[in-house]
Short mmCIF file of N, CA and C in Angstrom, two decimals:
data_model
loop_
_atom_site.label_atom_id
_atom_site.label_comp_id
_atom_site.label_asym_id
_atom_site.label_seq_id
_atom_site.Cartn_x
_atom_site.Cartn_y
_atom_site.Cartn_z
N UNK A 30 16.00 190.34 113.51
CA UNK A 30 17.30 190.35 112.54
C UNK A 30 18.66 190.69 113.03
N UNK A 31 19.61 189.86 112.66
CA UNK A 31 21.08 190.03 113.05
C UNK A 31 21.41 191.36 112.86
N UNK A 32 21.79 192.21 113.78
CA UNK A 32 22.18 193.52 113.60
C UNK A 32 23.38 193.82 112.62
N UNK A 33 24.30 192.98 112.58
CA UNK A 33 25.42 193.12 111.62
C UNK A 33 25.08 193.25 110.25
N UNK A 34 24.19 192.21 109.88
CA UNK A 34 23.59 192.24 108.47
C UNK A 34 22.82 193.39 108.17
N UNK A 35 21.88 193.70 109.01
CA UNK A 35 21.19 195.05 108.88
C UNK A 35 22.00 196.42 108.65
N UNK A 36 23.05 196.25 109.67
CA UNK A 36 23.71 197.32 109.85
C UNK A 36 24.49 197.76 108.46
N UNK A 37 25.15 196.62 108.16
CA UNK A 37 25.82 196.65 106.73
C UNK A 37 25.07 197.08 105.73
N UNK A 38 23.86 196.60 105.61
CA UNK A 38 22.91 196.92 104.46
C UNK A 38 22.38 198.30 104.46
N UNK A 39 22.18 199.01 106.04
CA UNK A 39 22.05 200.29 106.01
C UNK A 39 23.24 201.27 105.60
N UNK A 40 24.60 200.83 105.97
CA UNK A 40 25.59 201.48 105.56
C UNK A 40 26.05 201.58 104.10
N UNK A 41 25.56 200.92 103.22
CA UNK A 41 25.82 201.04 101.78
C UNK A 41 25.54 202.38 101.54
N UNK A 42 26.56 202.91 100.82
CA UNK A 42 26.56 204.42 100.45
C UNK A 42 25.66 204.84 99.45
N UNK A 43 25.04 203.70 98.61
CA UNK A 43 24.09 203.95 97.36
C UNK A 43 22.74 203.40 97.92
N UNK A 44 21.77 204.05 97.09
CA UNK A 44 20.39 203.49 97.40
C UNK A 44 20.50 202.24 96.79
N UNK A 45 19.64 201.28 97.60
CA UNK A 45 19.63 199.82 97.22
C UNK A 45 18.20 199.54 96.28
N UNK A 46 17.52 200.71 95.96
CA UNK A 46 16.38 200.89 94.93
C UNK A 46 15.16 200.03 95.82
N UNK A 47 14.48 199.25 95.22
CA UNK A 47 13.32 198.74 95.82
C UNK A 47 13.44 197.37 96.33
N UNK A 48 14.72 197.04 96.77
CA UNK A 48 14.99 195.74 97.35
C UNK A 48 14.39 195.77 98.76
N UNK A 49 13.55 194.70 99.31
CA UNK A 49 12.86 194.67 100.47
C UNK A 49 14.17 194.30 101.39
N UNK A 50 14.87 195.16 102.23
CA UNK A 50 15.95 194.97 102.90
C UNK A 50 15.72 194.31 104.07
N UNK A 51 14.38 193.99 104.57
CA UNK A 51 14.08 192.98 105.67
C UNK A 51 14.33 191.59 105.14
N UNK A 52 13.63 191.41 104.16
CA UNK A 52 13.70 190.02 103.39
C UNK A 52 15.17 189.63 102.93
N UNK A 53 15.79 190.70 102.49
CA UNK A 53 17.27 190.66 102.06
C UNK A 53 18.09 189.98 103.31
N UNK A 54 18.03 191.00 104.39
CA UNK A 54 18.80 190.54 105.58
C UNK A 54 18.44 189.17 106.02
N UNK A 55 17.04 188.90 106.15
CA UNK A 55 16.71 187.65 106.59
C UNK A 55 17.32 186.47 105.59
N UNK A 56 17.21 186.70 104.39
CA UNK A 56 17.71 185.72 103.50
C UNK A 56 19.47 185.51 103.81
N UNK A 57 20.04 186.52 103.91
CA UNK A 57 21.42 186.54 104.07
C UNK A 57 21.77 185.78 105.37
N UNK A 58 20.97 185.98 106.40
CA UNK A 58 21.18 185.54 107.61
C UNK A 58 20.99 183.88 107.66
N UNK A 59 19.81 183.52 106.93
CA UNK A 59 19.18 182.22 106.96
C UNK A 59 20.43 181.57 106.13
N UNK A 60 21.09 182.17 104.96
CA UNK A 60 22.09 181.31 104.22
C UNK A 60 23.36 181.08 105.34
N UNK A 61 23.59 182.11 105.84
CA UNK A 61 24.76 181.83 106.74
C UNK A 61 24.47 180.73 107.65
N UNK A 62 23.30 180.76 108.34
CA UNK A 62 23.12 179.82 109.51
C UNK A 62 23.00 178.45 108.75
N UNK A 63 22.35 178.40 107.74
CA UNK A 63 22.11 177.11 106.91
C UNK A 63 23.54 176.31 106.62
N UNK A 64 24.59 177.32 106.13
CA UNK A 64 25.78 176.88 106.08
C UNK A 64 26.30 176.21 107.17
N UNK A 65 26.49 176.97 108.16
CA UNK A 65 27.13 176.38 109.26
C UNK A 65 26.40 175.17 109.67
N UNK A 66 25.01 174.87 109.56
CA UNK A 66 24.30 173.76 109.94
C UNK A 66 24.68 172.54 109.12
N UNK A 67 24.86 172.90 107.93
CA UNK A 67 25.10 171.70 106.93
C UNK A 67 26.48 171.26 107.07
N UNK A 68 27.58 172.13 107.26
CA UNK A 68 28.88 172.01 107.47
C UNK A 68 28.87 170.99 108.92
N UNK A 69 28.36 171.51 109.88
CA UNK A 69 28.57 170.74 111.10
C UNK A 69 27.80 169.26 111.07
N UNK A 70 26.69 169.37 110.25
CA UNK A 70 25.77 168.04 109.83
C UNK A 70 26.94 167.07 109.34
N UNK A 71 27.44 167.59 108.16
CA UNK A 71 28.38 166.72 107.29
C UNK A 71 29.44 166.22 108.41
N UNK A 72 30.07 167.10 109.20
CA UNK A 72 31.18 166.71 110.16
C UNK A 72 30.70 165.65 111.17
N UNK A 73 29.55 165.97 111.63
CA UNK A 73 28.99 164.79 112.54
C UNK A 73 28.55 163.43 111.92
N UNK A 74 28.07 163.50 110.75
CA UNK A 74 27.95 162.42 109.89
C UNK A 74 29.25 161.45 109.88
N UNK A 75 30.36 162.32 109.60
CA UNK A 75 31.65 161.52 109.38
C UNK A 75 31.87 160.97 110.72
N UNK A 76 31.58 161.58 111.74
CA UNK A 76 31.92 160.99 113.15
C UNK A 76 31.01 159.72 113.58
N UNK A 77 29.91 159.30 112.97
CA UNK A 77 29.02 158.46 113.16
C UNK A 77 29.57 156.99 112.84
N UNK A 78 29.02 156.09 113.53
CA UNK A 78 29.65 154.51 113.30
C UNK A 78 29.36 154.18 111.80
N UNK A 79 28.14 154.39 111.52
CA UNK A 79 27.65 153.87 110.11
C UNK A 79 27.74 154.97 109.15
N UNK A 80 29.01 155.45 108.91
CA UNK A 80 29.03 156.66 108.20
C UNK A 80 28.94 156.39 106.54
N UNK A 81 29.11 154.99 106.33
CA UNK A 81 28.72 154.71 104.90
C UNK A 81 27.45 154.89 104.41
N UNK A 82 26.60 154.62 105.53
CA UNK A 82 25.27 154.73 105.20
C UNK A 82 24.79 156.37 104.99
N UNK A 83 25.62 157.11 105.43
CA UNK A 83 25.32 158.68 105.40
C UNK A 83 26.00 159.34 104.16
N UNK A 84 26.49 158.68 103.39
CA UNK A 84 27.40 159.45 102.04
C UNK A 84 26.40 160.29 101.41
N UNK A 85 25.32 160.03 101.09
CA UNK A 85 24.51 161.06 100.40
C UNK A 85 24.17 162.18 101.17
N UNK A 86 23.95 161.80 102.57
CA UNK A 86 23.70 163.07 103.44
C UNK A 86 24.85 163.85 103.34
N UNK A 87 25.99 163.35 103.55
CA UNK A 87 27.25 164.05 103.76
C UNK A 87 27.30 165.00 102.57
N UNK A 88 27.35 164.35 101.23
CA UNK A 88 27.40 164.94 99.87
C UNK A 88 26.35 166.25 99.96
N UNK A 89 25.20 166.12 100.21
CA UNK A 89 24.06 166.86 100.21
C UNK A 89 24.38 168.04 100.96
N UNK A 90 24.85 167.73 102.33
CA UNK A 90 24.98 168.76 103.32
C UNK A 90 26.05 169.72 102.69
N UNK A 91 27.28 169.10 102.15
CA UNK A 91 28.20 169.88 101.58
C UNK A 91 27.95 170.66 100.44
N UNK A 92 27.13 170.25 99.63
CA UNK A 92 26.67 171.06 98.36
C UNK A 92 25.81 172.12 98.94
N UNK A 93 24.95 171.93 99.91
CA UNK A 93 23.91 172.84 100.30
C UNK A 93 24.86 174.01 101.09
N UNK A 94 25.83 173.36 101.81
CA UNK A 94 26.59 174.56 102.57
C UNK A 94 27.45 175.66 101.47
N UNK A 95 27.73 174.78 100.60
CA UNK A 95 28.76 175.84 99.61
C UNK A 95 27.53 176.52 98.77
N UNK A 96 26.74 176.26 98.55
CA UNK A 96 25.60 177.18 97.71
C UNK A 96 25.07 178.14 98.64
N UNK A 97 24.88 177.89 100.04
CA UNK A 97 24.24 179.02 100.74
C UNK A 97 25.42 179.90 101.09
N UNK A 98 26.64 179.49 101.17
CA UNK A 98 27.89 180.44 101.43
C UNK A 98 27.98 181.37 100.08
N UNK A 99 27.91 180.92 99.01
CA UNK A 99 27.95 181.55 97.83
C UNK A 99 26.74 182.68 97.78
N UNK A 100 25.53 182.24 97.99
CA UNK A 100 24.35 183.06 97.90
C UNK A 100 24.57 184.08 98.99
N UNK A 101 24.91 183.89 100.05
CA UNK A 101 25.11 185.05 100.95
C UNK A 101 26.11 186.12 100.62
N UNK A 102 27.21 185.52 99.91
CA UNK A 102 28.04 186.37 99.48
C UNK A 102 27.57 187.31 98.29
N UNK A 103 26.78 186.77 97.39
CA UNK A 103 26.31 187.47 96.01
C UNK A 103 25.50 188.37 96.74
N UNK A 104 24.49 188.01 97.55
CA UNK A 104 23.55 188.82 98.14
C UNK A 104 24.02 189.95 98.94
N UNK A 105 25.37 189.93 99.45
CA UNK A 105 25.84 191.09 100.37
C UNK A 105 26.64 192.09 99.45
N UNK A 106 26.69 191.69 98.32
CA UNK A 106 27.26 192.77 97.22
C UNK A 106 26.18 193.58 96.49
N UNK A 107 26.28 194.74 96.36
CA UNK A 107 25.21 195.54 95.54
C UNK A 107 25.78 196.25 94.34
N UNK A 108 27.09 196.63 94.40
CA UNK A 108 27.51 197.29 93.42
C UNK A 108 27.40 196.51 92.00
N UNK A 109 26.78 197.28 90.84
CA UNK A 109 26.48 196.50 89.69
C UNK A 109 25.50 195.42 90.05
N UNK A 110 24.74 195.61 90.80
CA UNK A 110 23.68 194.38 91.16
C UNK A 110 22.93 194.05 89.85
N UNK A 111 22.71 192.85 89.75
CA UNK A 111 21.86 192.16 88.80
C UNK A 111 20.82 191.34 89.27
N UNK A 112 19.50 191.69 89.16
CA UNK A 112 18.36 190.90 89.87
C UNK A 112 18.25 189.75 89.28
N UNK A 113 18.66 189.66 87.92
CA UNK A 113 18.26 188.13 87.26
C UNK A 113 19.40 187.09 87.95
N UNK A 114 20.38 187.68 88.04
CA UNK A 114 21.57 186.53 88.81
C UNK A 114 21.02 186.42 90.30
N UNK A 115 20.68 187.55 90.74
CA UNK A 115 20.31 187.16 92.39
C UNK A 115 18.95 186.24 92.35
N UNK A 116 18.15 186.44 91.71
CA UNK A 116 16.91 185.53 91.59
C UNK A 116 17.09 184.33 91.28
N UNK A 117 18.06 183.92 90.08
CA UNK A 117 18.62 182.69 89.86
C UNK A 117 19.24 181.83 91.20
N UNK A 118 20.14 182.75 91.61
CA UNK A 118 20.90 182.15 92.80
C UNK A 118 19.86 181.98 93.95
N UNK A 119 19.17 182.70 94.31
CA UNK A 119 18.15 182.23 95.55
C UNK A 119 17.14 181.27 95.11
N UNK A 120 17.05 181.03 94.11
CA UNK A 120 16.00 180.02 93.54
C UNK A 120 16.76 178.67 93.69
N UNK A 121 18.01 178.69 93.16
CA UNK A 121 18.80 177.63 93.33
C UNK A 121 19.16 177.27 94.73
N UNK A 122 19.30 178.29 95.62
CA UNK A 122 19.58 178.04 96.93
C UNK A 122 18.45 177.30 97.71
N UNK A 123 17.44 177.72 97.40
CA UNK A 123 16.02 177.15 97.86
C UNK A 123 15.89 175.72 97.36
N UNK A 124 16.04 175.22 96.16
CA UNK A 124 16.19 174.14 95.84
C UNK A 124 17.08 173.15 96.60
N UNK A 125 18.43 173.52 96.51
CA UNK A 125 19.44 172.86 97.28
C UNK A 125 19.01 172.60 98.71
N UNK A 126 18.46 173.86 99.37
CA UNK A 126 18.20 173.48 100.65
C UNK A 126 16.88 172.53 101.10
N UNK A 127 15.94 172.54 100.08
CA UNK A 127 14.82 171.63 100.05
C UNK A 127 15.42 170.29 100.05
N UNK A 128 16.17 169.86 98.99
CA UNK A 128 16.76 168.77 98.92
C UNK A 128 17.64 168.31 100.15
N UNK A 129 18.20 169.12 100.74
CA UNK A 129 19.08 168.72 101.78
C UNK A 129 18.25 168.64 103.05
N UNK A 130 17.12 169.32 103.27
CA UNK A 130 16.26 169.17 104.06
C UNK A 130 15.60 167.82 104.04
N UNK A 131 15.15 167.27 102.87
CA UNK A 131 14.54 165.99 102.62
C UNK A 131 15.49 164.68 103.06
N UNK A 132 16.93 165.05 102.57
CA UNK A 132 17.83 163.98 102.97
C UNK A 132 17.94 163.95 104.36
N UNK A 133 18.32 165.05 104.97
CA UNK A 133 18.29 165.12 106.55
C UNK A 133 17.43 164.64 107.22
N UNK A 134 16.10 164.87 106.90
CA UNK A 134 14.88 164.50 107.42
C UNK A 134 14.74 162.90 107.48
N UNK A 135 15.37 162.19 106.49
CA UNK A 135 15.26 160.84 106.37
C UNK A 135 15.93 160.07 107.35
N UNK A 136 17.14 160.89 108.00
CA UNK A 136 17.91 160.60 109.16
C UNK A 136 17.58 161.00 110.50
N UNK A 137 16.61 161.94 110.51
CA UNK A 137 16.34 162.67 111.79
C UNK A 137 15.91 161.90 112.89
N UNK A 138 15.42 160.97 112.69
CA UNK A 138 14.81 160.01 113.91
C UNK A 138 15.99 159.34 114.70
N UNK A 139 17.20 159.21 113.75
CA UNK A 139 18.30 158.61 114.50
C UNK A 139 19.40 159.65 114.85
N UNK A 140 19.37 160.78 114.00
CA UNK A 140 20.46 161.60 114.35
C UNK A 140 20.06 162.92 114.67
N UNK A 141 20.30 163.51 115.81
CA UNK A 141 19.74 164.84 116.24
C UNK A 141 20.29 165.85 115.18
N UNK A 142 21.55 165.75 114.71
CA UNK A 142 22.25 166.73 113.94
C UNK A 142 21.54 166.78 112.79
N UNK A 143 20.97 165.65 112.06
CA UNK A 143 20.32 165.65 110.82
C UNK A 143 18.87 166.49 110.99
N UNK A 144 18.38 166.21 112.32
CA UNK A 144 16.95 166.87 112.35
C UNK A 144 17.34 168.33 112.47
N UNK A 145 18.23 168.94 113.08
CA UNK A 145 18.60 170.39 113.28
C UNK A 145 18.88 170.80 111.91
N UNK A 146 19.72 170.24 111.12
CA UNK A 146 19.93 170.65 109.98
C UNK A 146 18.88 170.73 108.85
N UNK A 147 17.80 169.82 109.01
CA UNK A 147 16.79 169.69 108.25
C UNK A 147 15.80 171.04 108.55
N UNK A 148 15.73 171.43 109.72
CA UNK A 148 15.20 172.62 110.17
C UNK A 148 15.69 173.83 109.60
N UNK A 149 17.13 173.98 109.84
CA UNK A 149 17.87 175.14 109.17
C UNK A 149 17.34 175.25 107.61
N UNK A 150 17.59 174.18 106.94
CA UNK A 150 17.42 174.06 105.35
C UNK A 150 16.00 174.53 105.23
N UNK A 151 15.15 173.96 105.91
CA UNK A 151 14.01 174.53 105.62
C UNK A 151 13.61 175.94 105.68
N UNK A 152 14.16 176.43 106.88
CA UNK A 152 14.15 177.97 107.06
C UNK A 152 14.76 178.62 105.90
N UNK A 153 16.00 178.32 105.47
CA UNK A 153 16.47 178.95 104.62
C UNK A 153 15.97 178.90 103.15
N UNK A 154 15.19 177.92 102.89
CA UNK A 154 14.41 177.66 101.56
C UNK A 154 13.36 178.53 101.60
N UNK A 155 12.71 178.66 102.80
CA UNK A 155 11.55 179.55 102.82
C UNK A 155 12.10 181.19 102.54
N UNK A 156 13.29 181.40 103.31
CA UNK A 156 13.73 182.72 103.21
C UNK A 156 14.11 183.18 101.63
N UNK A 157 14.82 182.12 100.89
CA UNK A 157 15.17 182.60 99.77
C UNK A 157 13.91 182.49 98.65
N UNK A 158 13.10 181.70 99.10
CA UNK A 158 11.88 181.76 98.10
C UNK A 158 11.00 183.16 98.19
N UNK A 159 11.19 183.53 99.71
CA UNK A 159 10.41 184.85 100.01
C UNK A 159 10.96 185.86 99.37
N UNK A 160 12.49 186.07 99.27
CA UNK A 160 13.14 187.14 98.56
C UNK A 160 13.11 186.88 97.06
N UNK A 161 13.21 185.60 96.39
CA UNK A 161 13.15 185.46 95.11
C UNK A 161 11.60 186.12 94.39
N UNK A 162 10.54 186.03 95.21
CA UNK A 162 9.47 186.57 94.80
C UNK A 162 9.47 188.04 94.69
N UNK A 163 10.40 188.69 95.44
CA UNK A 163 10.31 190.25 95.34
C UNK A 163 11.37 190.60 94.38
N UNK A 164 12.45 190.03 93.87
CA UNK A 164 13.33 190.52 93.08
C UNK A 164 12.89 190.83 91.59
N UNK A 165 13.15 192.13 91.15
CA UNK A 165 12.84 192.69 89.98
C UNK A 165 13.85 193.38 89.18
#
């Protein structure tokens, strides 16, 4: 686990209750990494010669990046925590990540950035699904 994420979770002055802090930290880390991969992939798609063929990929990348960024931010806040909101958000994030992974995988043979992005999206979707299963 990335030390800053875990360190920040451990520094929270109140009890985090029955949240699985390892799963929470992994989900936050994966969301941040996925947002970066999707942003970079969208930008790389814009630099490709056949950018018109990558319109859906660019849009999906940008949507996924925004959703991952929002998910990481919400999961990093614990004052007034609402598990229903957290569960809905990580579930939506997993859906967005799977959609982005599928779209990028369709271009992965031709573009390395799409292959890498698809991997990051799959990893994030798994982390979000794992955390969602534990949120009560």
